Every structure is written in structure tokens, then in C-alpha cells.
Amino acid sequence: MATIYYTATSLDGYLATADNSLDWLFEVPGATEAESGLDGFLAGIGALAMGSTTYEWVLQHENMLAEPHKWQEWYAERPTWVFSHRDLPVIPGADIRVTSDGVREVHAQMVAAAGDRDIWLMGGGDLVGQFDDAGLLDRVMVSITPVTLGGGAPLLPRDIRSDRLTLTSVHQAGQFAELAYDVKPKVTT
Ligand SMILES: NC(=O)c1ccc[n+]([C@@H]2O[C@H](COP(=O)([O-])OP(=O)(O)OC[C@H]3O[C@@H](n4cnc5c(N)ncnc54)[C@H](OP(=O)(O)O)[C@@H]3O)[C@@H](O)[C@H]2O)c1
């Protein structure tokens, strides 16, 4: 069981523009085909976590409250924790738990729910950083997009040096460079 941050990023290390647009990602030629790797990745995932901006993007962009079957098609029954201090709407029929508990407590719940499958941290970057702060991040898998944004939502705003990161895989998927790093968990006290 591993806790994995899996995401697309711009070449200069942003998840989204400052106004939370992902248009730059989907307009890359071959982006849909490159996404096909997601199915294989999802097969090994037993629980998901994301921050509220990411969740609200999914709600709005995919019209999920009105079309909840889309969530089922993508994520099926996988339990999903959405970190927020607000009372967010839950997609009908989806196992979504809005929480403001600490990442250690939530991670323990995710491990119990995932069984021997992995945990997918979808982002954003600071939330993944909170998991790393707690020594709970095992792997980073990034799909680098041929785009620079000059600013926006950062990929992983933490100071993680090469003594903790090991490149384990390099793969080209069309215009995307897919890199995987094992993360030596941060030692916490
Ligand atoms: N390129 C990609 O593939 C990809 C992947 C993931 C995300 N994205 C995009 O990247 C952007 C990320 O947005 P973001 O940087 O704002 O990150 P985010 O993690 O999606 O959302 C941050 C918000 O989550 C809540 N939160 C974070 N930690 C919390 C905690 N410990 N307890 C309770 N609530 C907590 C807070 O909001 P409240 O408490 O106010 O609700 C915080 O402002 C979004 O536009 C998303 O769509 C892109």
C-alpha cells in the first residue's frame, strides 16, 4: 500500500492557472489519449483525497451534481475525502466525506478503507504537502505538459531535496513526459 500524488503539471510546476483553469492541459494535442493511463492507475487505487478547490472544479467542470453518473463511471465506489472547512455539496450516490480533520487522522481512515490498494492524493499541492509534512507521502507521479503558465496553483510547495526523491520511471505518452519518484517519507517527531 502506497500513498501516491498523481497529477498533470505544467513544465514550470503549476497544477492550474491562478483562476483555476485547466484549459491549457486539455488543449494539448493527444491529451485524451494520454489520459488512458489513468484507467490502469485507478485499478490499484482504494481511496482518494483532494482539497476543496479541486473538488469544486470537478463539480463545476463536469456538472457532477446534475450528472452524478459521471463520478460512478470514473471513481465507482471508492471512498473519497474532500478537505474543507466549509459545508460542501456531496455528489449523489458517491462515497464522499468532507473533512477538516488532520491529515494523520484522515490517512488512517483511508488506509483502513483502501485495504491492500493504494491511496491517490489528487491535489492541490499544499494539501499533498501537508501529507508529506506528516511523513505520509510515498510516491509522486507527474505527467509534464508542454506548457508554461508563469504562475498559478503550485505542484508541491515544499522543500524536498534529492536525498528523499528517487526517479523510478520515465515514460513518453505523446506530448507528455510521465515521471515517477519514490519519496522517502519525511522523518517526523
Ligand atoms: N493538473 C491537474 O491534473 C490537477 C490536479 C489536481 C488539481 N488541479 C487544480 O489545481 C488547483 C488546486 O487548487 P488549490 O491549490 O486551491 O488546492 P486544493 O487542495 O484543491 O484546495 C485548497 C483548499 O482546500 C481546503 N483545505 C486544504 N487543506 C485543508 C485541511 N487540512 N483541512 C481543511 N480544509 C483544507 C481549503 O479550503 P476551504 O477550507 O476554504 O474549503 C483550501 O483553500 C485547482 O484548480 C484544481 O482544479 C489540477
Coordinates of N, CA and C and ligand atoms in Angstrom, one line a residue:
M1 N 0.8 -1.2 0.0 CA 0.0 0.0 0.0 C 0.9 1.2 0.0
A2 N 0.6 2.2 -0.9 CA 1.4 3.4 -1.0 C 0.5 4.6 -1.1
T3 N 1.0 5.7 -0.7 CA 0.2 7.0 -0.8 C 0.9 7.8 -1.9
I4 N 0.1 8.0 -3.0 CA 0.7 8.5 -4.2 C 0.0 9.8 -4.6
Y5 N 0.9 10.8 -5.0 CA 0.4 12.0 -5.6 C 0.5 11.8 -7.1
Y6 N -0.6 11.8 -7.8 CA -0.6 11.5 -9.2 C -1.3 12.7 -9.9
T7 N -0.6 13.4 -10.8 CA -1.2 14.6 -11.3 C -0.5 15.0 -12.6
A8 N -1.2 15.9 -13.4 CA -0.6 16.5 -14.5 C 0.0 17.9 -14.0
T9 N 1.0 18.4 -14.6 CA 1.6 19.7 -14.2 C 2.1 20.4 -15.5
S10 N 2.1 21.7 -15.4 CA 2.8 22.4 -16.4 C 4.3 22.2 -16.3
L11 N 5.1 22.6 -17.3 CA 6.5 22.4 -17.3 C 7.1 23.2 -16.2
D12 N 6.5 24.4 -15.8 CA 7.1 25.2 -14.8 C 6.4 25.0 -13.4
G13 N 5.7 23.8 -13.3 CA 5.3 23.4 -12.0 C 4.0 23.9 -11.4
Y14 N 3.0 24.1 -12.3 CA 1.7 24.5 -11.8 C 0.6 23.5 -12.2
L15 N -0.4 23.4 -11.3 CA -1.5 22.5 -11.5 C -2.6 23.1 -12.3
A16 N -2.7 24.4 -12.1 CA -3.8 25.2 -12.7 C -3.4 26.6 -12.8
T17 N -4.1 27.4 -13.6 CA -3.8 28.8 -13.7 C -4.3 29.5 -12.4
A18 N -4.0 30.7 -12.2 CA -4.5 31.4 -11.0 C -6.0 31.4 -10.8
D19 N -6.7 31.4 -12.0 CA -8.2 31.3 -11.9 C -8.7 29.9 -12.0
N20 N -7.8 28.9 -11.7 CA -8.2 27.5 -11.7 C -8.7 26.9 -13.0
S21 N -8.1 27.4 -14.1 CA -8.4 26.8 -15.4 C -7.5 25.7 -15.7
L22 N -8.0 24.6 -16.3 CA -7.2 23.5 -16.8 C -7.3 23.4 -18.4
D23 N -7.7 24.5 -19.0 CA -7.9 24.5 -20.5 C -6.5 24.2 -21.1
W24 N -5.5 24.8 -20.6 CA -4.1 24.6 -21.1 C -3.7 23.1 -21.2
L25 N -4.3 22.3 -20.3 CA -4.0 20.9 -20.3 C -4.8 20.1 -21.3
F26 N -6.0 20.4 -21.4 CA -6.9 19.6 -22.3 C -6.7 20.0 -23.8
E27 N -6.1 21.2 -24.0 CA -5.9 21.6 -25.4 C -4.5 21.1 -26.0
V28 N -3.8 20.4 -25.2 CA -2.5 19.8 -25.7 C -2.9 18.6 -26.7
P29 N -2.4 18.6 -27.9 CA -2.8 17.5 -28.8 C -2.5 16.2 -28.2
G30 N -3.5 15.3 -28.3 CA -3.3 13.9 -27.7 C -3.6 13.8 -26.3
A31 N -4.1 14.9 -25.6 CA -4.3 14.8 -24.2 C -5.3 13.7 -23.8
T32 N -6.3 13.5 -24.6 CA -7.3 12.5 -24.2 C -6.7 11.1 -24.3
E33 N -5.9 10.9 -25.3 CA -5.3 9.5 -25.4 C -4.3 9.3 -24.3
A34 N -3.6 10.4 -23.9 CA -2.6 10.3 -22.8 C -3.3 9.9 -21.5
E35 N -4.6 10.4 -21.4 CA -5.3 10.1 -20.2 C -5.6 8.6 -20.0
S36 N -5.5 7.8 -21.0 CA -5.9 6.4 -21.0 C -5.1 5.7 -19.9
G37 N -3.9 6.2 -19.5 CA -3.1 5.5 -18.5 C -3.8 5.6 -17.1
L38 N -4.8 6.5 -17.0 CA -5.5 6.7 -15.8 C -6.2 5.4 -15.4
D39 N -6.8 4.7 -16.3 CA -7.6 3.5 -16.0 C -6.8 2.5 -15.3
G40 N -5.5 2.2 -15.8 CA -4.7 1.3 -15.1 C -4.3 1.7 -13.8
F41 N -4.0 3.0 -13.6 CA -3.6 3.6 -12.3 C -4.8 3.4 -11.3
L42 N -6.0 3.8 -11.8 CA -7.2 3.7 -10.9 C -7.5 2.3 -10.4
A43 N -7.1 1.3 -11.2 CA -7.4 -0.1 -10.8 C -6.7 -0.5 -9.5
G44 N -5.6 0.2 -9.2 CA -4.9 -0.1 -8.0 C -5.2 0.8 -6.8
I45 N -6.2 1.7 -7.0 CA -6.5 2.7 -6.0 C -7.7 2.3 -5.2
G46 N -7.6 2.5 -3.9 CA -8.7 2.1 -3.0 C -9.3 3.3 -2.3
A47 N -8.7 4.5 -2.3 CA -9.2 5.6 -1.6 C -8.6 6.9 -2.2
L48 N -9.4 8.0 -2.2 CA -8.9 9.2 -2.9 C -9.0 10.4 -1.8
A49 N -8.2 11.4 -2.1 CA -8.3 12.6 -1.3 C -8.0 13.8 -2.1
M50 N -8.7 14.9 -1.9 CA -8.4 16.2 -2.6 C -8.8 17.3 -1.7
G51 N -8.3 18.5 -2.1 CA -8.8 19.8 -1.5 C -10.0 20.3 -2.1
S52 N -10.6 21.3 -1.5 CA -11.9 21.8 -1.9 C -11.9 22.5 -3.2
T53 N -10.8 23.2 -3.6 CA -10.7 23.8 -4.9 C -10.8 22.8 -6.0
T54 N -10.1 21.7 -5.8 CA -10.1 20.6 -6.8 C -11.5 20.0 -6.9
Y55 N -12.1 19.8 -5.8 CA -13.4 19.2 -5.8 C -14.4 20.1 -6.5
E56 N -14.3 21.4 -6.1 CA -15.3 22.3 -6.7 C -15.1 22.4 -8.3
W57 N -13.8 22.3 -8.7 CA -13.6 22.3 -10.1 C -14.3 21.1 -10.8
V58 N -14.2 19.9 -10.1 CA -14.8 18.7 -10.7 C -16.3 18.9 -10.7
L59 N -16.9 19.5 -9.6 CA -18.3 19.7 -9.6 C -18.8 20.6 -10.7
Q60 N -18.0 21.7 -10.9 CA -18.5 22.7 -11.9 C -18.2 22.2 -13.3
H61 N -16.9 21.7 -13.5 CA -16.5 21.4 -14.9 C -17.3 20.2 -15.5
E62 N -17.6 19.3 -14.6 CA -18.3 18.1 -15.1 C -19.7 18.1 -14.7
N63 N -20.2 19.2 -14.2 CA -21.7 19.3 -13.8 C -22.1 18.1 -13.0
M64 N -21.3 17.7 -12.0 CA -21.4 16.4 -11.3 C -22.7 16.3 -10.5
L65 N -23.2 17.5 -9.9 CA -24.4 17.4 -9.1 C -25.6 17.0 -9.9
A66 N -25.6 17.5 -11.2 CA -26.7 17.1 -12.0 C -26.5 15.8 -12.8
E67 N -25.2 15.4 -12.9 CA -24.9 14.2 -13.7 C -24.0 13.3 -12.9
P68 N -24.5 12.8 -11.7 CA -23.6 12.1 -10.8 C -23.1 10.8 -11.4
H69 N -23.8 10.3 -12.4 CA -23.3 9.0 -13.0 C -21.9 9.1 -13.5
K70 N -21.4 10.4 -13.8 CA -20.0 10.5 -14.3 C -19.0 10.1 -13.2
W71 N -19.4 10.5 -12.0 CA -18.5 10.1 -10.8 C -18.4 8.6 -10.7
Q72 N -19.5 8.0 -10.8 CA -19.6 6.5 -10.7 C -18.7 5.9 -11.9
E73 N -18.8 6.4 -13.1 CA -18.1 5.9 -14.2 C -16.6 6.0 -14.0
W74 N -16.1 7.1 -13.3 CA -14.7 7.3 -13.2 C -14.2 6.6 -11.9
Y75 N -14.8 6.9 -10.8 CA -14.3 6.5 -9.5 C -15.0 5.4 -8.8
A76 N -16.2 5.0 -9.3 CA -17.0 4.0 -8.8 C -17.3 4.2 -7.3
E77 N -17.0 3.1 -6.5 CA -17.4 3.2 -5.1 C -16.3 3.7 -4.2
R78 N -15.2 4.1 -4.8 CA -14.0 4.4 -4.0 C -14.3 5.5 -3.0
P79 N -14.0 5.3 -1.7 CA -14.3 6.4 -0.7 C -13.3 7.6 -1.0
T80 N -13.9 8.8 -0.9 CA -13.1 10.0 -1.2 C -13.3 11.0 -0.1
W81 N -12.1 11.5 0.4 CA -12.1 12.5 1.4 C -11.8 13.9 0.8
V82 N -12.7 14.8 1.0 CA -12.5 16.2 0.5 C -12.2 17.1 1.7
F83 N -11.1 17.7 1.7 CA -10.7 18.6 2.8 C -11.3 20.0 2.6
S84 N -12.0 20.4 3.6 CA -12.6 21.7 3.5 C -13.1 22.1 4.9
H85 N -13.1 23.4 5.2 CA -13.7 24.0 6.4 C -15.1 24.4 6.1
R86 N -15.6 24.1 4.9 CA -16.9 24.6 4.5 C -17.9 23.4 4.4
D87 N -19.1 23.7 4.3 CA -20.1 22.6 4.1 C -20.4 22.5 2.6
L88 N -19.7 21.6 2.0 CA -19.8 21.4 0.5 C -20.9 20.4 0.1
P89 N -21.5 20.6 -1.1 CA -22.5 19.6 -1.5 C -21.8 18.3 -1.9
V90 N -22.5 17.2 -1.6 CA -21.9 15.9 -1.9 C -22.6 15.3 -3.2
I91 N -21.8 14.8 -4.1 CA -22.4 14.2 -5.3 C -23.3 13.0 -5.0
P92 N -24.6 13.0 -5.4 CA -25.5 12.0 -5.1 C -24.9 10.6 -5.4
G93 N -25.0 9.7 -4.4 CA -24.6 8.3 -4.6 C -23.1 8.1 -4.5
A94 N -22.3 9.1 -4.3 CA -20.8 9.0 -4.2 C -20.5 8.9 -2.7
D95 N -19.4 8.1 -2.4 CA -18.9 8.0 -1.1 C -17.9 9.1 -0.8
I96 N -18.5 10.3 -0.5 CA -17.6 11.5 -0.3 C -17.8 12.0 1.1
R97 N -16.6 12.2 1.7 CA -16.6 12.6 3.1 C -15.9 13.9 3.2
V98 N -16.6 15.0 3.5 CA -16.0 16.3 3.6 C -15.4 16.4 5.1
T99 N -14.1 16.8 5.2 CA -13.5 16.7 6.5 C -12.6 17.9 6.7
S100 N -12.4 18.3 7.9 CA -11.4 19.3 8.3 C -10.5 18.7 9.4
D101 N -10.6 17.3 9.5 CA -9.7 16.6 10.4 C -8.2 16.7 9.9
G102 N -7.3 16.5 10.8 CA -5.9 16.5 10.4 C -5.6 15.3 9.4
V103 N -4.5 15.5 8.7 CA -4.2 14.5 7.6 C -3.8 13.2 8.2
R104 N -3.2 13.2 9.4 CA -2.8 11.9 10.0 C -4.1 11.0 10.3
E105 N -5.1 11.7 10.9 CA -6.3 11.0 11.3 C -7.0 10.5 10.0
V106 N -7.1 11.4 9.0 CA -7.8 11.0 7.7 C -7.0 9.9 7.0
H107 N -5.7 10.0 7.0 CA -4.9 9.0 6.4 C -5.1 7.6 7.0
A108 N -5.2 7.6 8.3 CA -5.5 6.3 9.0 C -6.8 5.7 8.5
Q109 N -7.8 6.6 8.3 CA -9.1 6.1 7.8 C -9.0 5.7 6.4
M110 N -8.2 6.4 5.6 CA -8.0 6.0 4.2 C -7.3 4.6 4.1
V111 N -6.3 4.4 4.9 CA -5.6 3.1 4.9 C -6.6 2.0 5.2
A112 N -7.4 2.2 6.2 CA -8.4 1.2 6.6 C -9.4 0.9 5.5
A113 N -9.8 1.9 4.7 CA -10.7 1.8 3.7 C -10.1 1.2 2.4
A114 N -8.9 1.5 2.2 CA -8.2 1.1 0.9 C -7.8 -0.4 0.9
G115 N -7.6 -1.0 2.1 CA -7.2 -2.4 2.2 C -5.8 -2.5 1.7
D116 N -5.5 -3.4 0.7 CA -4.2 -3.5 0.2 C -4.0 -2.7 -1.1
R117 N -5.0 -1.8 -1.4 CA -4.8 -0.9 -2.6 C -4.2 0.4 -2.1
D118 N -3.8 1.2 -3.1 CA -3.1 2.4 -2.9 C -4.0 3.6 -2.6
I119 N -3.5 4.7 -2.1 CA -4.2 5.9 -1.9 C -3.8 6.9 -2.9
W120 N -4.7 7.6 -3.5 CA -4.5 8.6 -4.5 C -4.7 10.0 -3.9
L121 N -3.6 10.8 -3.8 CA -3.8 12.2 -3.4 C -3.9 13.0 -4.7
M122 N -5.0 13.6 -5.0 CA -5.3 14.2 -6.3 C -4.7 15.7 -6.3
G123 N -4.5 16.3 -5.1 CA -4.0 17.6 -5.0 C -5.1 18.4 -4.3
G124 N -4.9 19.8 -4.1 CA -3.8 20.5 -4.6 C -2.5 20.3 -3.9
G125 N -1.5 21.1 -4.3 CA -0.1 21.0 -3.9 C 0.1 21.1 -2.4
D126 N -0.6 22.1 -1.8 CA -0.3 22.3 -0.4 C -0.9 21.2 0.4
L127 N -2.1 20.6 0.0 CA -2.7 19.5 0.7 C -1.7 18.3 0.7
V128 N -1.1 18.0 -0.5 CA -0.1 17.0 -0.6 C 1.0 17.3 0.3
G129 N 1.4 18.6 0.4 CA 2.5 19.0 1.2 C 2.2 18.7 2.7
Q130 N 0.9 18.8 3.1 CA 0.5 18.5 4.5 C 0.7 17.0 4.8
F131 N 0.4 16.2 3.8 CA 0.7 14.7 3.9 C 2.2 14.5 4.1
D132 N 3.0 15.2 3.3 CA 4.4 15.0 3.3 C 4.9 15.5 4.7
D133 N 4.4 16.6 5.1 CA 4.9 17.1 6.5 C 4.7 16.1 7.5
A134 N 3.6 15.3 7.4 CA 3.3 14.2 8.4 C 4.0 12.9 8.1
G135 N 4.9 12.9 7.1 CA 5.6 11.7 6.8 C 4.8 10.6 6.1
L136 N 3.8 11.1 5.3 CA 2.8 10.1 4.7 C 2.8 10.1 3.2
L137 N 3.8 10.7 2.6 CA 3.8 10.7 1.1 C 4.9 9.7 0.6
D138 N 4.5 8.7 -0.2 CA 5.4 7.6 -0.7 C 5.8 7.8 -2.1
R139 N 5.0 8.4 -2.9 CA 5.3 8.4 -4.4 C 4.7 9.7 -5.0
V140 N 5.5 10.2 -6.0 CA 4.9 11.3 -6.8 C 5.0 10.9 -8.2
M141 N 3.9 10.9 -8.9 CA 3.8 10.6 -10.4 C 3.3 11.8 -11.1
V142 N 4.1 12.4 -12.0 CA 3.7 13.6 -12.6 C 3.7 13.4 -14.1
S143 N 2.7 14.0 -14.8 CA 2.6 14.0 -16.2 C 2.9 15.4 -16.7
I144 N 4.1 15.6 -17.2 CA 4.5 17.0 -17.5 C 4.0 17.4 -18.9
T145 N 3.3 18.6 -18.9 CA 2.7 19.1 -20.1 C 3.6 20.1 -20.8
P146 N 3.6 20.1 -22.1 CA 4.4 21.1 -22.8 C 3.8 22.5 -22.8
V147 N 3.8 23.1 -21.6 CA 3.1 24.4 -21.4 C 3.9 25.0 -20.2
T148 N 4.1 26.3 -20.3 CA 4.5 27.1 -19.1 C 3.4 28.1 -18.8
L149 N 3.1 28.3 -17.5 CA 2.0 29.1 -17.2 C 2.4 30.4 -16.5
G150 N 3.6 30.4 -15.9 CA 4.2 31.6 -15.3 C 3.6 31.9 -13.9
G151 N 2.6 31.1 -13.5 CA 2.0 31.3 -12.2 C 0.8 30.4 -12.1
G152 N 0.3 30.3 -10.8 CA -1.0 29.6 -10.6 C -0.9 28.7 -9.4
A153 N -1.6 27.6 -9.4 CA -1.6 26.7 -8.2 C -0.4 25.8 -8.2
P154 N 0.5 25.9 -7.2 CA 1.8 25.2 -7.3 C 1.6 23.7 -7.2
L155 N 2.6 23.0 -7.8 CA 2.6 21.5 -7.8 C 2.8 20.9 -6.5
L156 N 3.8 21.4 -5.8 CA 4.1 20.8 -4.4 C 5.0 21.9 -3.7
P157 N 4.4 22.8 -3.0 CA 5.1 23.9 -2.4 C 5.8 23.5 -1.1
R158 N 6.8 22.7 -1.3 CA 7.6 22.2 -0.1 C 9.0 22.1 -0.5
D159 N 9.9 22.1 0.4 CA 11.4 21.9 0.2 C 11.7 20.4 0.4
I160 N 11.8 19.7 -0.7 CA 12.1 18.2 -0.7 C 13.3 18.0 -1.5
R161 N 14.4 17.6 -0.9 CA 15.7 17.5 -1.6 C 15.9 16.1 -2.2
S162 N 17.0 16.0 -3.0 CA 17.2 14.7 -3.7 C 17.5 13.5 -2.8
D163 N 17.9 13.8 -1.5 CA 18.1 12.7 -0.6 C 16.8 12.0 -0.3
R164 N 15.6 12.6 -0.6 CA 14.3 12.0 -0.4 C 13.6 11.6 -1.6
L165 N 14.1 11.9 -2.8 CA 13.4 11.6 -4.1 C 14.3 10.7 -4.9
T166 N 13.7 9.6 -5.4 CA 14.4 8.7 -6.3 C 13.6 8.5 -7.6
L167 N 14.1 8.9 -8.7 CA 13.4 8.7 -10.0 C 13.4 7.2 -10.3
T168 N 12.2 6.7 -10.5 CA 12.0 5.3 -10.8 C 11.4 5.0 -12.1
S169 N 10.9 6.0 -12.8 CA 10.3 5.7 -14.1 C 10.2 6.9 -15.0
V170 N 10.5 6.7 -16.3 CA 10.4 7.8 -17.3 C 9.7 7.3 -18.5
H171 N 8.6 7.9 -18.9 CA 7.8 7.4 -20.0 C 7.2 8.5 -20.8
Q172 N 7.3 8.4 -22.1 CA 6.7 9.4 -23.0 C 5.3 8.9 -23.5
A173 N 4.3 9.8 -23.3 CA 3.0 9.5 -23.8 C 2.6 10.7 -24.7
G174 N 2.9 10.5 -25.9 CA 2.7 11.7 -26.9 C 3.5 12.9 -26.4
Q175 N 2.8 14.0 -26.2 CA 3.5 15.2 -25.8 C 3.7 15.3 -24.3
F176 N 3.4 14.3 -23.6 CA 3.5 14.3 -22.1 C 4.7 13.5 -21.7
A177 N 5.5 13.9 -20.7 CA 6.6 13.2 -20.1 C 6.1 12.7 -18.7
E178 N 6.0 11.4 -18.5 CA 5.5 10.9 -17.3 C 6.7 10.4 -16.4
L179 N 6.8 11.0 -15.3 CA 7.9 10.7 -14.3 C 7.3 10.2 -13.0
A180 N 8.0 9.2 -12.5 CA 7.6 8.7 -11.2 C 8.8 8.8 -10.2
Y181 N 8.5 9.2 -9.0 CA 9.6 9.3 -8.0 C 9.1 8.6 -6.7
D182 N 9.9 7.8 -6.2 CA 9.7 7.3 -4.8 C 10.1 8.4 -3.9
V183 N 9.3 8.6 -2.8 CA 9.6 9.6 -1.8 C 10.0 8.9 -0.5
K184 N 11.1 9.2 0.0 CA 11.5 8.7 1.3 C 10.7 9.6 2.3
P185 N 9.8 8.9 3.1 CA 8.9 9.8 3.9 C 9.8 10.6 4.9
K186 N 9.3 11.8 5.1 CA 9.9 12.8 6.0 C 9.9 12.2 7.4
V187 N 11.0 12.4 8.1 CA 11.0 11.9 9.4 C 10.4 12.9 10.3
T188 N 9.3 12.5 11.0 CA 8.6 13.5 11.9 C 8.8 13.1 13.3
T189 N 8.6 14.1 14.2 CA 8.8 13.8 15.6 C 7.5 13.7 16.3
Ligands
LIG1 N1 -3.3 19.5 -13.3 C1 -4.1 18.5 -12.7 O1 -4.1 17.4 -13.1 C2 -4.7 18.9 -11.4 C3 -4.8 18.0 -10.3 C4 -5.4 18.5 -9.1 C5 -5.8 19.8 -9.0 N2 -5.8 20.6 -10.1 C6 -6.2 22.0 -10.0 O2 -5.3 22.7 -9.2 C7 -6.0 23.6 -8.4 C8 -5.6 23.3 -6.9 O3 -6.2 24.3 -6.1 P1 -5.6 24.6 -4.6 O4 -4.2 24.9 -4.8 O5 -6.5 25.7 -4.1 O6 -5.7 23.3 -3.8 P2 -6.9 22.4 -3.2 O7 -6.1 21.4 -2.3 O8 -7.7 21.8 -4.3 O9 -7.8 23.3 -2.3 C9 -7.3 24.1 -1.3 C10 -8.4 24.3 -0.3 O10 -8.7 23.0 0.4 C11 -9.1 23.3 1.8 N3 -8.1 22.6 2.6 C12 -6.8 22.4 2.3 N4 -6.2 21.7 3.4 C13 -7.2 21.6 4.3 C14 -7.2 21.0 5.6 N5 -6.1 20.4 6.2 N6 -8.3 21.0 6.3 C15 -9.5 21.5 5.8 N7 -9.5 22.1 4.5 C16 -8.4 22.1 3.8 C17 -9.1 24.8 1.9 O11 -10.3 25.3 1.5 P3 -11.7 25.6 2.4 O12 -11.4 25.2 3.8 O13 -11.9 27.1 2.2 O14 -12.7 24.8 1.7 C18 -8.1 25.2 0.9 O15 -8.2 26.6 0.5 C19 -7.4 23.5 -8.7 O16 -7.8 24.5 -9.7 C20 -7.6 22.1 -9.3 O17 -8.7 22.0 -10.2 C21 -5.2 20.2 -11.2

